[in-house]
Amino acid sequence: MTKLPGWQGLQRVALVLGLPAVLVVVWWFASADSDHLVFRPLSEILVAFRETWLGPRLVEDVLPSLSRLARGYAASVVLGVGLGVLVGWSRTLRALLEPVLELLRAIPPPALIPLIGLFAGLGDSRRIVIIIAGCVWPILLNTVEGVRAVDEVLADTCRSYRVRGLTRLRQLVLRSASPQIMTGARQALAIGIILMVISELRGTVHGIGFSVEQFQTSFRYPEMWSGVLLLGLLGVALALLFRLADSWILGWYHGLRASNRER
Amino acid sequence: MALSLRPLWLGVAGLVGFGALLELVPRLGVVDDRFLPPTSRILSVLAEQAGAGPLWSAVGNTVLTWAIGLALAVAAAVVLGVVIGSVRFLRAATASTIEFLRPIPSVAWIPAALVLYGPVRAGTLLIVVYAAFWQMLVQVLHGVADVDPVARDTAYSYRLGRWARVRWLTWPTALPYAVTGLRLAATVALILTVTGELFIGGPGLGAEILRASAGGAVPLTYALVLVTGLLGVAANLLFRLVERRALAWHPAVRGEVPA
């Protein structure tokens, strides 16, 4: 069978877009005549999406939420990697702190919200602290693991060449631990989005989580579903962004693995 | 022997030290003890609660919701994962959809759960199942796709039937992935169970934490949060044990035990 040029590319596009397209079409037509109070037609939800989120709410609710997420996440990365390097580097410190860290990590972050509320008032800082309280653990524990697993030969080589201080930290410790750190950072991102929403659910006046809850309690269901849709799109967009960052930061590592596999 | 015990003692010392620190900070007035009660007070409240019924029924309810949610998610993920994973076309056709649905934060469903079920256990189960399902599904898909080509060709040469191939080829290949998926799913499911109890409803530790903090019972709130942490540690240990048992034959586990 002769294949047209681009036939395979076309096939791949069809495979990638086929099922999502079918699902959207099914959703569109199955919901088109819905007069159910809760399950509104997709067309209505899309109109609500445009009117709700592409208007003033973009600046008043979406951006503040994302900014809190960014600040909390950045602080978690700095804290997690910093403490993780310290704890991972000293065998004694690691043995001393591991059970405490395991216990603290095992606490579901949302359970801390009432406690954090005692200290941090009601402002932005409280919600950022909530995000940090959940995000820092996967980064911290993965950094500890990564630092612990630094290659012995490389460590000895660095010692022989008297590579010390910041150079040693950057070129040996952080670099060897970076794949593991990125694994932790990926888990932390998913947790961060969850906590961004949850931290806005009680006692706030703006934010995505607040808006969606408000729509739900005031029976504005098309707007509520559009909020669910927005959170889904944000989750997907941030996951894509993370993948880009990952291939940029860990490009050397993925290349190394691929060439090792070919050998 | 003395050497191998050292980390254990250090770990115990770490826990005791952490407790002592949290005892001293409020006692010395660094932090107001209305916000951070000393460890001894939290532990005495916990001991008091441990003797009474409500704490245990809350723990029981949380564990029940968690177990139901995890079981539903795992069953659905294993069936779908094996079916999708073993048919190349299905795998290719569903990849983009899975990649899209997976990062949708499970909390996005909280308002939907409240509208559809109200503040009851079923609403909490919705977000638990959603979150745990993807953890498991992705691992099962990876596992099923990892079947060794030589082993697969051998199975075809010996004309193993469909069922025999699943039992002797797919199952042992996918098991290590599935067990890892189970552990990840269990952790996520527990977090979402408590989250759901806090923000949707249904009986359990989350509901108790909400009640204690709304009533201003700060030491009790701390004690309950500590219990959720202990539950998490217990779950983690349990599933690590399951991992070791289920994979006792696997080289990665066998290698850990010095002969």
Coordinates of C-alpha atoms in Angstrom, one line a residue:
Chain A
M1 CA 0.0 0.0 0.0
T2 CA 1.4 3.3 -1.0
K3 CA 1.2 5.9 1.7
L4 CA 0.6 9.5 1.1
P5 CA 3.3 11.7 2.6
G6 CA 2.0 13.0 6.0
W7 CA -0.4 10.1 6.3
Q8 CA 1.2 8.9 9.5
G9 CA 1.2 12.4 10.9
L10 CA -2.5 12.7 10.0
Q11 CA -3.1 9.4 11.8
R12 CA -1.4 10.7 14.9
V13 CA -3.3 13.9 14.9
A14 CA -6.5 11.9 14.6
L15 CA -5.5 9.7 17.6
V16 CA -4.6 12.6 19.7
L17 CA -7.7 14.7 18.9
G18 CA -10.2 11.9 18.1
L19 CA -11.5 10.9 21.5
P20 CA -11.6 14.4 23.1
A21 CA -13.5 15.6 20.0
V22 CA -16.0 12.8 20.3
L23 CA -16.4 13.4 24.0
V24 CA -17.0 17.1 23.6
V25 CA -19.5 16.5 20.8
V26 CA -21.4 13.9 22.9
W27 CA -21.4 16.3 25.8
W28 CA -22.7 19.1 23.6
F29 CA -25.6 17.2 22.1
A30 CA -26.5 15.1 25.1
S31 CA -26.8 18.3 27.2
A32 CA -28.3 20.5 24.5
D33 CA -31.9 20.2 25.5
S34 CA -31.2 19.7 29.2
D35 CA -33.7 21.5 31.4
H36 CA -32.2 19.8 34.5
L37 CA -31.5 22.5 37.1
V38 CA -27.9 21.3 37.7
F39 CA -26.8 19.8 34.5
R40 CA -26.9 22.7 32.1
P41 CA -26.3 22.6 28.4
L42 CA -22.6 22.9 27.4
S43 CA -23.4 25.9 25.3
E44 CA -24.7 27.7 28.3
I45 CA -21.6 26.8 30.3
L46 CA -19.3 28.1 27.6
V47 CA -21.2 31.4 27.5
A48 CA -21.0 31.6 31.3
F49 CA -17.3 30.8 31.0
R50 CA -16.7 33.8 28.7
E51 CA -18.8 36.1 30.7
T52 CA -17.5 35.1 34.1
W53 CA -13.8 34.5 33.7
L54 CA -12.8 36.7 30.8
G55 CA -14.3 39.8 32.4
P56 CA -13.2 41.7 35.5
R57 CA -12.9 38.4 37.5
L58 CA -9.8 37.6 35.5
V59 CA -8.0 40.4 37.4
E60 CA -10.0 40.3 40.6
D61 CA -10.1 36.5 41.2
V62 CA -8.0 34.5 38.8
L63 CA -4.8 36.5 38.9
P64 CA -4.6 36.9 42.8
S65 CA -5.2 33.1 43.1
L66 CA -2.4 32.3 40.7
S67 CA -0.1 34.9 42.3
R68 CA -0.6 33.3 45.7
L69 CA 0.1 29.9 44.2
A70 CA 3.3 31.2 42.6
R71 CA 4.5 32.8 45.8
G72 CA 3.7 29.8 48.0
Y73 CA 5.2 27.4 45.5
A74 CA 8.4 29.4 45.1
A75 CA 8.8 29.6 48.8
S76 CA 8.3 25.9 49.1
V77 CA 10.9 25.1 46.5
V78 CA 13.5 27.4 48.3
L79 CA 12.6 26.0 51.7
G80 CA 12.4 22.4 50.6
V81 CA 15.6 22.3 48.6
G82 CA 17.5 24.3 51.3
L83 CA 16.5 22.2 54.2
G84 CA 16.6 19.0 52.1
V85 CA 20.3 19.6 51.2
L86 CA 21.1 20.2 54.9
V87 CA 19.3 17.1 56.1
G88 CA 20.4 14.9 53.3
W89 CA 24.0 15.8 53.7
S90 CA 24.4 14.8 57.3
R91 CA 23.7 11.2 58.2
T92 CA 23.1 12.0 61.9
L93 CA 20.7 14.9 61.2
R94 CA 18.8 12.6 58.7
A95 CA 18.4 9.8 61.3
L96 CA 17.3 12.4 63.9
L97 CA 14.7 14.2 61.8
E98 CA 13.4 11.5 59.5
P99 CA 10.5 10.2 61.8
V100 CA 9.5 13.8 62.6
L101 CA 9.4 14.7 58.9
E102 CA 7.5 11.5 58.0
L103 CA 4.9 12.4 60.7
L104 CA 4.5 16.0 59.5
R105 CA 4.2 14.9 55.9
A106 CA 1.5 12.4 56.7
I107 CA -0.8 15.1 58.1
P108 CA -3.3 15.9 55.3
P109 CA -2.5 19.6 54.6
P110 CA -6.2 20.8 54.6
A111 CA -6.4 19.5 58.2
L112 CA -3.8 22.2 59.1
I113 CA -6.1 25.0 57.9
P114 CA -7.9 25.6 61.2
L115 CA -4.5 25.7 63.0
I116 CA -2.9 28.0 60.5
G117 CA -5.9 30.3 60.9
L118 CA -5.0 30.7 64.6
F119 CA -1.7 32.3 63.7
A120 CA -1.8 34.0 60.4
G121 CA -5.0 36.0 60.5
L122 CA -7.2 36.2 57.5
G123 CA -5.1 37.9 54.9
D124 CA -3.1 36.7 51.9
S125 CA -0.3 35.5 54.1
R126 CA -2.5 32.8 55.7
R127 CA -3.4 31.4 52.3
I128 CA 0.2 31.4 51.2
V129 CA 1.2 29.6 54.4
I130 CA -1.4 27.0 53.7
I131 CA 0.1 26.4 50.3
I132 CA 3.6 26.2 51.7
A133 CA 2.5 23.8 54.5
G134 CA 1.4 21.3 51.8
C135 CA 4.0 21.8 49.1
V136 CA 7.2 21.8 51.1
W137 CA 7.1 18.1 52.1
P138 CA 7.4 16.3 48.8
I139 CA 10.2 18.7 47.7
L140 CA 12.0 18.4 51.1
L141 CA 11.8 14.6 51.3
N142 CA 12.7 14.0 47.6
T143 CA 15.7 16.4 48.0
V144 CA 16.9 14.4 51.0
E145 CA 16.7 11.2 49.0
G146 CA 18.4 12.8 46.0
V147 CA 21.3 14.2 48.1
R148 CA 21.7 10.9 49.9
A149 CA 22.1 9.1 46.6
V150 CA 24.9 11.2 45.3
D151 CA 27.4 9.0 43.4
E152 CA 30.2 8.0 45.7
V153 CA 32.8 8.1 43.0
L154 CA 31.8 11.6 41.9
A155 CA 31.9 12.7 45.5
D156 CA 35.4 11.3 46.0
T157 CA 36.5 12.8 42.7
C158 CA 35.3 16.2 43.9
R159 CA 37.1 15.7 47.1
S160 CA 40.4 14.9 45.3
Y161 CA 40.1 17.9 43.1
R162 CA 39.2 20.0 46.2
V163 CA 35.9 21.1 44.7
R164 CA 34.4 22.8 47.7
G165 CA 31.8 25.3 48.8
L166 CA 29.3 26.7 46.4
T167 CA 30.9 25.0 43.3
R168 CA 30.5 21.6 45.0
L169 CA 26.9 22.4 46.0
R170 CA 26.0 23.5 42.5
Q171 CA 28.0 21.1 40.4
L172 CA 27.8 18.0 42.5
V173 CA 25.0 18.0 45.1
L174 CA 22.2 19.9 43.4
R175 CA 23.0 18.5 40.0
S176 CA 22.9 14.9 41.1
A177 CA 19.8 15.4 43.2
S178 CA 18.0 17.4 40.5
P179 CA 16.0 14.6 38.9
Q180 CA 14.7 13.6 42.3
I181 CA 14.0 17.3 43.2
M182 CA 12.0 17.7 40.1
T183 CA 9.9 14.6 41.0
G184 CA 9.2 16.3 44.3
A185 CA 8.4 19.6 42.6
R186 CA 5.9 17.9 40.3
Q187 CA 4.0 16.3 43.2
A188 CA 4.1 19.6 45.0
L189 CA 2.6 21.5 42.1
A190 CA -0.5 19.2 42.1
I191 CA -0.8 19.7 45.8
G192 CA -0.4 23.4 45.5
I193 CA -3.3 23.8 43.0
I194 CA -5.5 21.8 45.4
L195 CA -4.5 24.0 48.3
M196 CA -4.9 27.2 46.3
V197 CA -8.5 26.3 45.9
I198 CA -9.1 25.0 49.4
S199 CA -7.4 28.0 51.1
E200 CA -10.0 30.3 49.4
L201 CA -13.1 28.3 50.5
R202 CA -13.8 29.8 53.9
G203 CA -13.5 33.3 55.1
T204 CA -12.3 35.1 51.9
V205 CA -13.8 37.6 49.5
H206 CA -12.0 36.8 46.3
G207 CA -10.2 34.1 44.4
I208 CA -11.2 31.2 42.1
G209 CA -12.2 28.9 45.0
F210 CA -14.3 31.6 46.6
S211 CA -16.1 32.4 43.3
V212 CA -16.9 28.8 42.6
E213 CA -18.2 28.2 46.1
Q214 CA -20.3 31.4 45.8
F215 CA -21.8 30.2 42.5
Q216 CA -22.6 26.9 44.1
T217 CA -24.3 28.3 47.1
S218 CA -26.3 30.8 45.0
F219 CA -27.5 28.1 42.6
R220 CA -25.8 29.7 39.6
Y221 CA -24.9 26.3 38.1
P222 CA -23.7 27.3 34.6
E223 CA -21.2 29.6 36.3
M224 CA -20.2 26.9 38.8
W225 CA -19.5 24.4 36.0
S226 CA -17.5 27.0 34.2
G227 CA -15.4 27.4 37.3
V228 CA -14.8 23.6 37.4
L229 CA -13.8 23.9 33.7
L230 CA -11.4 26.8 34.5
L231 CA -9.7 24.8 37.3
G232 CA -9.3 21.8 34.9
L233 CA -7.8 24.0 32.2
L234 CA -5.5 25.6 34.8
G235 CA -4.4 22.2 36.0
V236 CA -3.6 21.1 32.5
A237 CA -1.8 24.3 31.6
L238 CA 0.4 24.2 34.7
A239 CA 1.2 20.6 34.1
L240 CA 2.3 21.5 30.5
L241 CA 4.3 24.4 31.8
F242 CA 6.0 22.1 34.3
R243 CA 6.9 19.6 31.6
L244 CA 8.5 22.5 29.6
A245 CA 10.5 23.5 32.6
D246 CA 11.5 19.9 33.3
S247 CA 12.8 19.3 29.8
W248 CA 14.8 22.6 30.0
I249 CA 16.3 21.9 33.5
L250 CA 16.7 18.1 33.1
G251 CA 17.5 18.1 29.4
W252 CA 21.0 16.7 30.1
Y253 CA 19.6 14.0 32.3
H254 CA 16.9 12.8 29.8
G255 CA 19.5 12.8 27.1
L256 CA 21.9 10.8 29.2
R257 CA 19.2 8.2 30.0
A258 CA 18.2 7.9 26.4
S259 CA 21.8 7.3 25.2
N260 CA 22.4 4.8 28.0
R261 CA 19.4 2.9 26.9
E262 CA 20.6 2.7 23.3
R263 CA 24.0 1.3 24.3
Chain B
M1 CA 24.1 -4.5 66.0
A2 CA 24.8 -1.4 67.9
L3 CA 25.5 0.4 64.7
S4 CA 22.2 -0.6 63.1
L5 CA 20.2 0.5 66.1
R6 CA 21.7 3.9 66.1
P7 CA 19.4 5.5 63.6
L8 CA 16.4 4.1 65.5
W9 CA 17.5 5.8 68.7
L10 CA 18.3 9.0 66.9
G11 CA 14.8 8.9 65.4
V12 CA 13.2 8.5 68.8
A13 CA 15.4 11.3 70.1
G14 CA 14.3 13.4 67.2
L15 CA 10.6 12.8 68.0
V16 CA 11.1 13.5 71.7
G17 CA 13.1 16.6 70.9
F18 CA 10.4 17.9 68.6
G19 CA 7.8 17.3 71.3
A20 CA 10.0 19.0 73.9
L21 CA 10.5 22.0 71.6
L22 CA 6.7 22.4 71.1
E23 CA 6.4 22.1 74.9
L24 CA 8.9 24.8 75.6
V25 CA 7.9 27.4 73.0
P26 CA 4.5 28.1 74.6
R27 CA 5.8 27.7 78.1
L28 CA 8.5 30.3 77.6
G29 CA 5.9 32.6 76.1
V30 CA 7.5 32.7 72.6
V31 CA 4.1 31.9 71.2
D32 CA 0.7 32.4 72.9
D33 CA -0.4 29.1 74.5
R34 CA -3.9 29.8 73.4
F35 CA -2.7 29.2 69.8
L36 CA -0.1 26.6 70.4
P37 CA -0.8 24.6 73.6
P38 CA 2.2 22.7 75.1
T39 CA 2.8 19.2 73.9
S40 CA 1.8 17.8 77.4
R41 CA -1.6 19.4 77.2
I42 CA -2.2 18.1 73.6
L43 CA -1.2 14.6 74.6
S44 CA -3.3 14.6 77.8
V45 CA -6.3 15.6 75.7
L46 CA -5.5 12.9 73.2
A47 CA -5.2 10.3 76.1
E48 CA -8.6 11.5 77.4
Q49 CA -10.1 11.1 74.0
A50 CA -8.6 7.7 73.4
G51 CA -10.5 6.4 76.4
A52 CA -13.8 7.7 75.0
G53 CA -15.9 6.5 72.0
P54 CA -16.3 9.5 69.7
L55 CA -12.6 9.6 68.6
W56 CA -12.6 6.0 67.7
S57 CA -15.9 6.2 65.8
A58 CA -14.4 9.2 63.9
V59 CA -11.3 7.2 63.1
G60 CA -13.5 4.3 62.0
N61 CA -15.6 6.5 59.8
T62 CA -12.6 8.1 58.1
V63 CA -11.0 4.7 57.5
L64 CA -14.3 3.3 56.1
T65 CA -14.7 6.2 53.6
W66 CA -11.0 5.9 52.7
A67 CA -11.3 2.1 52.2
I68 CA -14.4 2.3 50.1
G69 CA -13.0 5.1 47.9
L70 CA -9.7 3.3 47.5
A71 CA -11.4 0.0 46.6
L72 CA -13.7 1.6 44.0
A73 CA -10.8 3.6 42.4
V74 CA -8.4 0.6 42.3
A75 CA -11.0 -1.8 40.9
A76 CA -12.0 0.6 38.1
A77 CA -8.4 1.6 37.4
V78 CA -7.2 -2.0 37.2
V79 CA -10.0 -3.2 34.9
L80 CA -9.7 -0.1 32.6
G81 CA -5.9 -0.1 32.8
V82 CA -5.6 -3.7 31.7
V83 CA -8.1 -3.3 28.9
I84 CA -6.6 -0.1 27.5
G85 CA -3.0 -1.1 28.2
S86 CA -3.2 -4.3 26.3
V87 CA -4.8 -2.9 23.1
R88 CA -2.4 -0.7 21.2
F89 CA -5.1 1.3 19.5
L90 CA -6.9 2.0 22.7
R91 CA -3.7 3.1 24.3
A92 CA -2.9 5.6 21.5
A93 CA -6.5 6.9 21.3
T94 CA -7.0 7.5 25.0
A95 CA -3.5 8.9 25.8
S96 CA -4.4 12.6 25.2
T97 CA -7.7 12.3 27.1
I98 CA -6.0 10.8 30.1
E99 CA -3.3 13.4 30.0
F100 CA -6.0 16.1 30.0
L101 CA -8.3 14.6 32.7
R102 CA -5.5 13.6 35.1
P103 CA -4.2 17.1 36.2
I104 CA -7.8 18.4 36.8
P105 CA -7.5 19.1 40.5
S106 CA -9.9 16.8 42.5
V107 CA -11.0 19.8 44.6
A108 CA -12.6 21.2 41.4
W109 CA -15.3 18.7 42.0
I110 CA -16.1 19.9 45.6
P111 CA -18.9 22.2 44.5
A112 CA -20.2 19.6 42.1
A113 CA -20.1 17.0 44.9
L114 CA -22.1 19.3 47.2
V115 CA -24.7 19.9 44.5
L116 CA -25.1 16.3 43.5
Y117 CA -24.9 14.5 46.8
G118 CA -25.1 17.2 49.6
P119 CA -22.9 17.2 52.7
V120 CA -22.7 13.4 53.1
R121 CA -20.2 10.6 52.7
A122 CA -21.1 10.0 49.0
G123 CA -19.9 13.6 48.1
T124 CA -16.6 13.0 49.8
L125 CA -16.3 9.6 48.0
L126 CA -16.6 11.4 44.7
I127 CA -13.4 13.4 45.1
V128 CA -11.6 10.5 46.8
V129 CA -12.3 8.1 43.9
Y130 CA -11.4 10.7 41.3
A131 CA -8.0 11.5 42.9
A132 CA -7.0 7.9 43.6
F133 CA -8.2 6.5 40.3
W134 CA -5.7 8.4 38.1
Q135 CA -2.7 7.5 40.4
M136 CA -3.6 3.9 39.9
L137 CA -4.6 4.0 36.3
V138 CA -1.3 5.6 35.1
Q139 CA 0.8 3.0 37.0
V140 CA -1.3 0.1 35.6
L141 CA -1.0 1.4 32.1
H142 CA 2.8 1.7 32.4
G143 CA 3.0 -1.7 33.9
V144 CA 0.9 -3.4 31.2
A145 CA 2.9 -1.7 28.5
D146 CA 6.2 -2.9 30.0
V147 CA 5.7 -6.6 29.1
D148 CA 9.0 -8.0 27.9
P149 CA 8.8 -8.6 24.1
V150 CA 10.7 -11.9 24.2
A151 CA 8.4 -13.2 27.0
R152 CA 5.4 -12.1 24.9
D153 CA 6.6 -13.8 21.8
T154 CA 7.4 -16.9 23.8
A155 CA 3.8 -16.9 25.2
Y156 CA 2.5 -16.7 21.6
S157 CA 4.8 -19.5 20.4
Y158 CA 3.5 -21.7 23.2
R159 CA -0.1 -20.7 22.2
L160 CA -1.0 -19.5 25.6
G161 CA -4.7 -18.4 25.6
R162 CA -5.8 -14.9 26.4
W163 CA -6.5 -15.8 30.0
A164 CA -3.2 -17.6 30.5
R165 CA -1.4 -14.6 29.0
V166 CA -3.0 -12.2 31.4
R167 CA -2.2 -14.5 34.3
W168 CA 1.4 -15.4 33.5
L169 CA 2.6 -12.5 31.4
T170 CA 0.7 -9.3 32.1
W171 CA 0.0 -9.9 35.8
P172 CA 3.6 -10.4 37.0
T173 CA 4.9 -7.6 34.8
A174 CA 2.3 -5.1 35.9
L175 CA 2.3 -6.1 39.6
P176 CA 5.3 -4.0 40.8
Y177 CA 3.8 -0.9 39.0
A178 CA 0.3 -1.6 40.4
V179 CA 1.6 -2.0 44.0
T180 CA 3.4 1.3 43.7
G181 CA 0.2 2.8 42.3
L182 CA -1.7 1.4 45.2
R183 CA 0.6 3.0 47.7
L184 CA 0.4 6.4 46.0
A185 CA -3.4 6.1 45.6
A186 CA -3.8 5.2 49.3
T187 CA -1.9 8.3 50.4
V188 CA -3.8 10.6 48.1
A189 CA -7.1 9.0 49.0
L190 CA -6.5 9.6 52.7
I191 CA -5.7 13.2 52.2
L192 CA -8.8 13.7 50.1
T193 CA -10.9 11.8 52.6
V194 CA -10.0 14.2 55.3
T195 CA -10.3 17.2 52.9
G196 CA -13.8 16.0 51.9
E197 CA -14.9 15.6 55.5
L198 CA -13.7 19.1 56.2
F199 CA -15.2 20.8 53.1
I200 CA -18.0 18.6 51.9
G201 CA -19.3 16.5 54.8
G202 CA -19.8 13.0 56.2
P203 CA -18.7 11.8 59.5
G204 CA -15.0 11.3 60.4
L205 CA -11.8 13.0 61.6
G206 CA -12.2 16.0 59.3
A207 CA -15.7 16.7 60.7
E208 CA -14.4 16.5 64.2
I209 CA -11.5 18.9 63.5
L210 CA -14.0 21.3 62.1
R211 CA -16.2 21.0 65.2
A212 CA -13.3 21.3 67.6
S213 CA -11.9 24.4 65.9
A214 CA -15.3 26.1 65.5
G215 CA -15.8 25.5 69.3
G216 CA -12.4 27.0 70.1
A217 CA -11.1 23.7 71.6
V218 CA -7.5 24.4 70.4
P219 CA -5.7 21.5 72.2
L220 CA -8.4 19.1 70.9
T221 CA -7.9 20.4 67.3
Y222 CA -4.1 19.8 67.6
A223 CA -4.8 16.3 69.0
L224 CA -7.1 15.4 66.1
V225 CA -4.6 16.7 63.5
L226 CA -2.0 14.6 65.2
V227 CA -4.3 11.6 64.8
T228 CA -4.7 12.2 61.1
G229 CA -0.9 12.3 60.8
L230 CA -0.5 9.0 62.8
L231 CA -3.2 7.5 60.5
G232 CA -1.2 8.6 57.5
V233 CA 2.0 7.1 58.9
A234 CA 0.2 3.8 59.6
A235 CA -1.3 3.7 56.1
N236 CA 2.2 4.3 54.6
L237 CA 3.8 1.5 56.7
L238 CA 0.9 -0.9 55.9
F239 CA 1.3 -0.4 52.1
R240 CA 5.0 -0.7 52.3
L241 CA 4.5 -4.0 54.0
V242 CA 2.0 -5.0 51.3
E243 CA 4.6 -4.0 48.7
R244 CA 7.2 -6.2 50.2
R245 CA 4.8 -9.2 50.6
A246 CA 3.3 -9.0 47.1
L247 CA 6.7 -8.5 45.5
A248 CA 8.8 -10.9 47.7
W249 CA 9.7 -12.8 44.4
H250 CA 10.9 -9.6 42.6
P251 CA 14.6 -9.0 42.3
A252 CA 14.4 -5.4 43.5
V253 CA 12.9 -6.6 46.8
R254 CA 14.9 -9.8 47.1
G255 CA 18.1 -7.9 46.7
E256 CA 17.4 -5.9 49.8
V257 CA 17.6 -8.9 52.0
P258 CA 21.3 -10.0 52.5
A259 CA 21.5 -13.7 52.0

